[in-house]
Amino acid sequence: MKYSAQKGTGDILPADIYKWQKVEKMYADVCHSFGYEEIRIPTFEQTDLFARGVGDTTDVVTKEMYTFDDKGGRSITLRPEGTAGVVRSYIENGMSSLPSPVRLYYNITAFRYEKMAKGRRREFHQLGLESFGSTGPEIDAEIISVVDVFFKRMGLRNISLHINSIGCPSCRSKYNEILKDYFRPHVSSMCEDCQARFEKNPLRMIDCKIDGEKEVVQSAPRLIDYLCDECKAHFEGLKSNLDAVGIKYEIDPNIVRGLDYYTRTVFEFVSENVGTQGTICGGGRYDGLVENCGGAPTPGIGFAMGIERFLMEAEAQGVEFTKDDNVKVYLVGMSDTANARISQICYQLRLNGIGCERDLMKRSFKSQMKYAGKQNIPYLIVIGDDELSSGKVKCKCMADGSETEVGLEGLTDYCIEHMA
Ligand code: HAM
């Protein structure tokens, strides 16, 4: 029997993991610099949380969730995204009593049973954040600048930011009627999903994966032209806050986002390099979600960015990731007695945080040297009976071939000083 990874999933191998670690570390650093703290949420939740939170007319909920009954007969779903779980945790852990805004970031896997395409996976990774308690447009601009700062610190340039406002329930309900009037003569020729959306949530017809490109959808009235005064002022506030820090954006009335919880601000960072949909990062405000999930009315806003798509973009832009040398020194053993001493030295070095390796394969002197070379280990120390009796070893720097004589007794201190 030959097993392979499931369609839409994959291994992240040691040859690539350093890129992921750099991205994750930088994301955490940037979030910390904005006052965000990490939250870790469970991989699965009760299905109803997503149906209620993400929305039961969305493709994510109706078509893409990994849902199953557990052995206790509960309907369980592998998280298709992080927001609903973070909102559940915010409510369950009484975080509304913390000083506002409550700022949480995360690094999660997410699962969607999607049709395969470039940049689309069934298990993928998201770096995201959620912020609760602040209503003003300043925080909308601030979370956008988290992404902007992250991209810049990673060395990425020219990723387009598209912003839009999809209003509040009040302007949305008026707009829904306008949209229905507009689509009524066309609805019978639209896909089955759109026919259902027409009654339940006509806004979803705008981002239909089947009918979305049709002229009738492209020319439909856009919500941004029907915003109420408060929503208009909020959107103006977002723009002036972005202008103030020099973050460039395009207003894109077509962004409605694929999840139902959004109100007012929605945004996406897009690029042609990451596949059909082109979105590296998407987010927005969700002022009704906490209440909808059983909490007190609380404004919220957040985003998530696919790590796979971020790395595709980074590669397309030629971003260089440098690999750190985890192992600094290789100790070549020339005899059993030398090997016994080497294991003591290695133990001491590791206790002091210096990465080192020694032979565990009974390799000859020559093959140990060859192995260390292949692994690109920057320093090499040979220890045999001569070195044991003289109490002196030579530490070779592989980059320039220079050798330094070091006393065996002081070897750990020497390595800490030169290799940490
Ligand atoms: P989303 O737009 O569904 O939003 O996903 C965010 C990002 O996750 C996308 O821009 C993309 O980079 C990545 N992504 C989504 N689906 C896939 C997939 N099948 N394969 C690879 N990458 C994918 C959300 O998930 C919201 N929870 C974001 C949010 C947080 N809004 C407010 N707070």
Coordinates of C-alpha atoms and ligand atoms in Angstrom, one line a residue:
M1 CA 0.0 0.0 0.0
K2 CA 1.4 3.4 -1.0
Y3 CA -0.1 6.4 0.9
S4 CA -0.1 9.9 -0.4
A5 CA -1.2 13.2 1.1
Q6 CA -4.8 14.0 0.5
K7 CA -5.8 16.3 -2.5
G8 CA -5.4 19.9 -1.5
T9 CA -3.1 19.1 1.4
G10 CA 0.7 18.8 1.6
D11 CA 3.8 18.5 3.7
I12 CA 6.0 21.4 4.5
L13 CA 9.4 19.8 4.3
P14 CA 12.6 20.8 6.1
A15 CA 13.9 22.3 2.9
D16 CA 11.2 24.9 3.0
I17 CA 10.3 25.2 6.7
Y18 CA 12.8 28.0 7.4
K19 CA 10.7 30.3 5.1
W20 CA 7.6 29.5 7.0
Q21 CA 9.3 30.2 10.3
K22 CA 10.6 33.5 9.1
V23 CA 7.1 34.6 7.9
E24 CA 5.5 33.4 11.2
K25 CA 8.1 35.1 13.3
M26 CA 7.9 38.4 11.4
Y27 CA 4.1 38.3 11.6
A28 CA 4.3 37.8 15.4
D29 CA 6.8 40.6 15.7
V30 CA 4.7 43.0 13.7
C31 CA 1.6 42.1 15.7
H32 CA 3.4 42.6 18.9
S33 CA 4.5 46.1 17.7
F34 CA 0.8 47.0 17.4
G35 CA -0.1 45.6 20.8
Y36 CA -1.7 42.4 19.7
E37 CA -1.3 39.2 21.7
E38 CA -1.5 35.6 20.4
I39 CA -4.6 33.4 20.8
R40 CA -4.7 29.7 20.0
I41 CA -8.1 28.3 19.3
P42 CA -9.3 24.7 18.7
T43 CA -9.2 23.2 15.3
F44 CA -12.8 22.2 15.4
E45 CA -15.9 23.8 16.8
Q46 CA -19.6 22.9 16.8
T47 CA -21.0 23.2 13.3
D48 CA -23.6 25.7 14.3
L49 CA -21.0 28.3 15.2
F50 CA -19.9 28.6 11.6
A51 CA -23.4 28.3 10.1
R52 CA -24.4 31.2 12.3
G53 CA -21.2 33.2 12.3
V54 CA -19.9 32.8 8.7
G55 CA -23.4 32.6 7.3
D56 CA -25.6 29.9 5.8
T57 CA -25.8 31.4 2.3
T58 CA -22.1 31.5 1.8
D59 CA -20.2 28.9 -0.3
V60 CA -17.9 28.3 2.6
V61 CA -20.8 27.0 4.8
T62 CA -23.0 25.4 2.1
K63 CA -20.4 23.7 0.1
E64 CA -16.9 23.7 1.6
M65 CA -17.0 22.7 5.3
Y66 CA -15.5 19.5 6.6
T67 CA -18.4 18.4 8.8
F68 CA -18.9 15.1 10.6
D69 CA -20.7 13.7 13.6
D70 CA -18.3 12.7 16.4
K71 CA -18.8 9.6 18.5
G72 CA -21.1 11.4 20.9
G73 CA -23.4 12.4 18.0
R74 CA -22.4 16.1 17.9
S75 CA -22.1 17.8 14.6
I76 CA -18.5 19.0 14.4
T77 CA -16.7 21.1 11.7
L78 CA -13.0 21.6 11.1
R79 CA -12.6 25.4 11.1
P80 CA -12.9 26.9 7.6
E81 CA -11.5 30.2 9.1
G82 CA -10.5 31.7 12.4
T83 CA -12.9 34.6 13.1
A84 CA -15.9 32.6 14.3
G85 CA -13.7 30.6 16.7
V86 CA -12.0 33.7 18.1
V87 CA -15.4 35.4 18.6
R88 CA -16.6 32.3 20.4
S89 CA -13.5 32.4 22.6
Y90 CA -13.9 36.2 23.2
I91 CA -17.4 35.6 24.5
E92 CA -16.8 32.4 26.4
N93 CA -13.7 33.8 28.2
G94 CA -15.4 37.1 29.2
M95 CA -12.8 39.1 27.3
S96 CA -15.3 42.0 27.1
S97 CA -14.2 42.9 30.6
L98 CA -10.6 43.5 29.4
P99 CA -9.5 47.0 28.4
S100 CA -10.7 47.8 24.8
P101 CA -9.7 47.3 22.1
V102 CA -9.0 43.7 22.8
R103 CA -6.4 42.8 20.2
L104 CA -5.8 39.1 19.3
Y105 CA -3.7 37.6 16.6
Y106 CA -3.4 34.0 15.4
N107 CA -1.6 31.5 13.2
I108 CA -3.9 28.7 12.2
T109 CA -4.6 25.9 9.8
A110 CA -8.0 26.1 8.1
F111 CA -10.0 23.6 6.0
R112 CA -12.2 24.1 3.0
Y113 CA -13.4 21.5 0.6
E114 CA -12.7 23.7 -2.5
K115 CA -12.3 22.9 -6.2
M116 CA -8.6 22.6 -6.9
A117 CA -7.0 25.7 -8.6
K118 CA -3.7 27.6 -8.3
G119 CA -3.5 29.1 -4.8
R120 CA -6.4 27.1 -3.5
R121 CA -5.9 24.3 -1.0
R122 CA -8.2 22.2 1.2
E123 CA -5.9 22.6 4.2
F124 CA -4.2 25.9 4.3
H125 CA -2.6 28.3 6.8
Q126 CA -3.8 31.7 7.9
L127 CA -2.1 34.5 9.8
G128 CA -4.9 36.6 11.1
L129 CA -6.0 39.0 13.8
E130 CA -9.2 40.2 15.4
S131 CA -9.9 43.3 17.3
F132 CA -12.9 44.0 19.5
G133 CA -14.5 47.1 21.0
S134 CA -13.5 50.0 18.8
T135 CA -16.1 51.5 16.4
G136 CA -14.1 54.3 14.8
P137 CA -12.4 54.1 11.4
E138 CA -8.9 54.6 13.0
I139 CA -8.7 50.9 13.9
D140 CA -9.8 49.9 10.4
A141 CA -6.8 51.8 9.1
E142 CA -4.6 50.5 11.8
I143 CA -5.2 46.8 11.0
I144 CA -4.7 47.5 7.3
S145 CA -1.3 49.1 8.3
V146 CA -0.5 45.8 10.2
V147 CA -0.6 44.1 6.8
D148 CA 1.2 46.9 5.1
V149 CA 4.1 47.0 7.7
F150 CA 4.3 43.2 7.5
F151 CA 4.6 43.2 3.7
K152 CA 7.2 45.9 3.8
R153 CA 9.3 44.3 6.6
M154 CA 9.2 41.0 4.6
G155 CA 10.5 42.9 1.5
L156 CA 7.3 42.7 -0.6
R157 CA 6.4 45.7 -2.7
N158 CA 3.4 46.9 -4.8
I159 CA 0.6 44.7 -3.6
S160 CA -2.6 46.4 -4.4
L161 CA -5.0 47.2 -1.5
H162 CA -8.6 47.3 -2.5
I163 CA -11.2 48.8 -0.1
N164 CA -14.9 49.1 -0.1
S165 CA -17.8 49.6 2.3
I166 CA -20.8 47.3 2.4
G167 CA -22.7 49.4 4.9
C168 CA -24.7 48.5 8.0
P169 CA -27.9 46.5 8.3
S170 CA -29.9 49.6 7.8
C171 CA -28.4 50.7 4.4
R172 CA -28.0 47.0 3.5
S173 CA -31.8 46.3 3.8
K174 CA -32.7 49.2 1.6
Y175 CA -30.0 48.2 -0.9
N176 CA -31.2 44.6 -0.9
E177 CA -34.6 45.8 -2.2
I178 CA -32.9 47.8 -4.9
L179 CA -30.8 44.8 -5.9
K180 CA -33.9 42.5 -6.0
D181 CA -35.7 44.9 -8.2
Y182 CA -32.7 45.0 -10.5
F183 CA -32.2 41.2 -10.6
R184 CA -35.9 40.2 -10.7
P185 CA -36.2 40.2 -14.6
H186 CA -32.9 38.2 -14.8
V187 CA -33.1 35.8 -11.9
S188 CA -34.7 32.9 -13.8
S189 CA -31.7 32.7 -16.2
M190 CA -29.2 32.7 -13.3
C191 CA -27.6 29.7 -11.6
E192 CA -29.5 27.7 -9.0
D193 CA -27.4 29.2 -6.1
C194 CA -28.2 32.8 -7.3
Q195 CA -31.9 31.9 -7.4
A196 CA -31.8 30.9 -3.8
R197 CA -29.6 33.9 -2.9
F198 CA -32.2 36.2 -4.6
E199 CA -34.6 35.5 -1.8
K200 CA -32.2 35.0 1.2
N201 CA -29.2 37.3 0.6
P202 CA -29.1 39.1 -2.8
L203 CA -25.7 40.7 -2.0
R204 CA -24.1 37.2 -2.4
M205 CA -25.2 37.3 -6.1
I206 CA -22.5 39.9 -6.7
D207 CA -19.6 37.5 -6.0
C208 CA -21.1 34.4 -7.5
K209 CA -18.4 32.1 -8.8
I210 CA -20.7 31.0 -11.7
D211 CA -22.5 34.2 -12.7
G212 CA -20.1 36.7 -11.3
E213 CA -18.5 37.6 -14.7
K214 CA -21.9 38.1 -16.5
E215 CA -22.8 41.6 -17.7
V216 CA -26.0 41.5 -15.7
V217 CA -23.9 41.0 -12.4
Q218 CA -21.1 43.4 -13.4
S219 CA -23.6 46.2 -14.1
A220 CA -25.7 45.6 -10.9
P221 CA -26.1 48.6 -8.5
R222 CA -23.3 48.8 -6.0
L223 CA -23.8 49.2 -2.3
I224 CA -21.3 51.9 -1.9
D225 CA -23.7 54.2 -3.8
Y226 CA -26.4 53.6 -1.3
L227 CA -24.6 54.0 2.1
C228 CA -26.3 55.8 4.9
D229 CA -24.7 59.0 6.3
E230 CA -22.9 57.2 9.2
C231 CA -21.5 54.6 6.9
K232 CA -20.4 57.2 4.4
A233 CA -18.6 59.1 7.2
H234 CA -17.0 55.9 8.4
F235 CA -15.6 55.2 4.9
E236 CA -14.4 58.8 4.5
G237 CA -12.7 58.4 7.9
L238 CA -11.0 55.2 6.8
K239 CA -9.7 56.9 3.6
S240 CA -8.3 59.9 5.5
N241 CA -6.6 57.7 8.1
L242 CA -5.0 55.6 5.3
D243 CA -4.0 58.9 3.5
A244 CA -2.4 60.2 6.7
V245 CA 0.1 57.3 6.8
G246 CA 0.6 57.2 3.0
I247 CA -1.0 53.8 2.4
K248 CA -2.2 53.7 -1.2
Y249 CA -5.6 52.1 -2.0
E250 CA -8.1 51.6 -4.7
I251 CA -11.8 51.8 -4.0
D252 CA -13.3 48.6 -5.4
P253 CA -17.1 48.6 -5.2
N254 CA -17.1 44.9 -6.3
I255 CA -15.6 43.6 -3.0
V256 CA -18.3 42.0 -1.0
R257 CA -16.2 39.2 0.6
G258 CA -17.3 35.6 0.7
L259 CA -18.4 35.5 4.4
D260 CA -21.7 37.0 5.7
Y261 CA -20.5 38.7 8.9
Y262 CA -19.1 41.9 7.4
T263 CA -20.4 45.4 7.9
R264 CA -19.0 48.7 6.6
T265 CA -15.2 48.3 5.8
V266 CA -14.1 45.4 3.7
F267 CA -10.7 45.1 2.1
E268 CA -8.4 42.8 0.2
F269 CA -4.7 42.8 -0.8
V270 CA -4.5 41.3 -4.3
S271 CA -1.9 40.2 -6.7
E272 CA -1.9 38.4 -10.1
N273 CA 0.7 36.0 -8.8
V274 CA -1.4 34.0 -6.4
G275 CA -4.0 32.3 -8.6
T276 CA -7.5 32.8 -10.0
Q277 CA -8.9 34.8 -7.1
G278 CA -5.7 36.8 -6.5
T279 CA -6.4 37.6 -2.9
I280 CA -3.4 37.3 -0.5
C281 CA -5.2 38.8 2.5
G282 CA -8.8 39.7 3.1
G283 CA -10.7 41.2 6.0
G284 CA -13.2 43.8 7.3
R285 CA -15.4 45.0 10.1
Y286 CA -18.1 42.8 11.6
D287 CA -20.1 44.9 14.1
G288 CA -22.9 42.4 14.5
L289 CA -21.0 39.1 14.8
V290 CA -20.3 39.0 18.6
E291 CA -24.0 39.6 19.3
N292 CA -25.0 37.2 16.6
C293 CA -22.9 34.5 18.4
G294 CA -24.5 35.2 21.8
G295 CA -22.4 38.0 23.2
A296 CA -23.2 41.6 24.1
P297 CA -23.2 44.0 21.1
T298 CA -19.5 44.6 20.4
P299 CA -17.8 46.0 17.3
G300 CA -15.1 43.9 15.7
I301 CA -12.7 43.9 12.8
G302 CA -10.0 41.6 11.5
F303 CA -8.3 40.0 8.6
A304 CA -6.6 36.8 7.5
M305 CA -3.8 36.1 5.1
G306 CA -3.0 32.8 3.5
I307 CA 0.6 31.8 4.2
E308 CA 0.8 29.7 1.0
R309 CA -0.4 32.6 -1.1
F310 CA 2.0 35.0 0.7
L311 CA 4.9 32.7 -0.1
M312 CA 3.8 32.4 -3.8
E313 CA 3.8 36.2 -4.0
A314 CA 7.2 36.4 -2.1
E315 CA 8.7 34.0 -4.6
A316 CA 7.2 35.8 -7.6
Q317 CA 8.8 39.0 -6.3
G318 CA 12.2 37.3 -5.7
V319 CA 12.2 37.8 -1.9
E320 CA 15.3 36.2 -0.5
F321 CA 14.9 34.1 2.7
T322 CA 18.1 33.4 4.5
K323 CA 18.5 30.1 6.2
D324 CA 19.9 30.3 9.7
D325 CA 22.6 27.9 10.7
N326 CA 21.0 25.9 13.5
V327 CA 24.0 23.7 13.8
K328 CA 27.1 25.8 14.3
V329 CA 29.8 23.2 14.8
Y330 CA 30.6 19.6 13.9
L331 CA 32.9 17.6 16.2
V332 CA 34.8 14.9 14.3
G333 CA 35.8 12.0 16.5
M334 CA 38.9 9.9 15.8
S335 CA 38.7 7.2 18.5
D336 CA 36.3 5.8 21.0
T337 CA 37.8 7.8 23.8
A338 CA 37.6 10.9 21.7
N339 CA 33.9 10.2 21.0
A340 CA 33.2 9.8 24.7
R341 CA 34.7 13.2 25.3
I342 CA 32.8 14.6 22.3
S343 CA 29.4 13.5 23.8
Q344 CA 30.2 15.4 27.0
I345 CA 31.3 18.5 25.0
C346 CA 28.1 18.3 22.8
Y347 CA 25.9 18.1 25.9
Q348 CA 27.5 21.2 27.4
L349 CA 27.3 23.1 24.1
R350 CA 23.6 22.3 23.7
L351 CA 22.9 23.2 27.4
N352 CA 24.4 26.6 26.4
G353 CA 22.3 26.9 23.3
I354 CA 25.0 26.2 20.8
G355 CA 23.8 23.8 18.0
C356 CA 26.3 21.0 17.3
E357 CA 26.5 17.6 15.7
R358 CA 28.7 14.5 16.0
D359 CA 28.9 11.2 14.3
L360 CA 26.2 8.7 15.1
M361 CA 26.7 6.4 12.1
K362 CA 30.2 5.0 12.8
R363 CA 31.5 7.0 9.8
S364 CA 35.2 7.1 9.0
F365 CA 37.2 10.3 9.5
K366 CA 36.9 11.1 5.8
S367 CA 33.1 10.5 5.7
Q368 CA 32.6 12.6 8.8
M369 CA 34.4 15.5 7.1
K370 CA 32.3 14.9 3.9
Y371 CA 29.1 14.9 5.9
A372 CA 29.9 18.1 7.8
G373 CA 30.8 19.8 4.4
K374 CA 27.5 18.6 2.8
Q375 CA 25.5 20.0 5.7
N376 CA 27.3 23.4 5.4
I377 CA 28.2 23.4 9.1
P378 CA 30.2 26.6 9.6
Y379 CA 32.8 25.3 12.1
L380 CA 34.6 22.0 12.4
I381 CA 36.7 20.6 15.3
V382 CA 38.6 17.4 15.1
I383 CA 39.3 15.4 18.3
G384 CA 41.5 12.3 18.4
D385 CA 43.9 10.8 21.0
D386 CA 46.6 13.4 20.2
E387 CA 44.2 16.3 21.0
L388 CA 43.1 14.5 24.2
S389 CA 46.7 14.2 25.4
S390 CA 47.8 17.7 24.4
G391 CA 44.6 19.2 25.7
K392 CA 44.4 21.4 22.6
V393 CA 42.1 21.3 19.5
K394 CA 41.9 23.3 16.3
C395 CA 38.6 25.0 15.5
K396 CA 38.3 25.5 11.7
C397 CA 36.1 28.1 10.2
M398 CA 34.8 26.6 7.0
A399 CA 34.0 30.0 5.3
D400 CA 37.7 31.1 5.1
G401 CA 39.6 28.0 6.1
S402 CA 41.3 29.7 9.1
E403 CA 42.1 27.6 12.2
T404 CA 42.2 28.7 15.8
E405 CA 43.9 26.7 18.5
V406 CA 41.7 26.3 21.6
G407 CA 42.3 24.5 24.9
L408 CA 39.9 21.6 25.4
E409 CA 39.0 22.8 28.9
G410 CA 37.9 26.2 27.5
L411 CA 36.2 24.8 24.4
T412 CA 32.6 25.4 25.5
D413 CA 33.3 29.0 26.5
Y414 CA 35.1 29.6 23.2
C415 CA 32.2 28.3 21.2
I416 CA 29.7 30.3 23.2
E417 CA 31.7 33.4 22.6
H418 CA 32.3 32.8 18.9
M419 CA 29.3 30.9 17.7
A420 CA 26.2 32.1 19.7
Ligands
HAM1 P1 -11.0 34.7 3.5 O1 -11.0 35.8 2.5 O2 -12.0 33.7 3.3 O3 -11.3 35.5 4.9 O4 -9.6 34.1 3.7 C1 -8.5 34.9 4.0 C2 -7.3 34.4 3.2 O5 -7.0 33.1 3.4 C3 -7.4 34.6 1.7 O6 -7.1 35.9 1.3 C4 -6.4 33.6 1.2 O7 -5.1 34.1 1.3 C5 -6.5 32.5 2.3 N1 -7.3 31.4 1.8 C6 -8.7 31.3 1.8 N2 -9.1 30.1 1.2 C7 -8.0 29.5 0.8 C8 -7.7 28.2 0.2 N3 -8.7 27.4 -0.1 N4 -6.4 27.9 -0.1 C9 -5.4 28.7 0.2 N5 -5.6 29.9 0.9 C10 -6.8 30.3 1.1 C11 -11.3 34.9 6.1 O8 -11.0 33.7 6.3 C12 -11.8 35.8 7.2 N6 -11.9 35.0 8.5 C13 -10.8 36.9 7.4 C14 -11.2 37.9 8.5 C15 -10.7 37.9 9.7 N7 -12.2 38.8 8.4 C16 -12.3 39.4 9.5 N8 -11.4 38.8 10.4

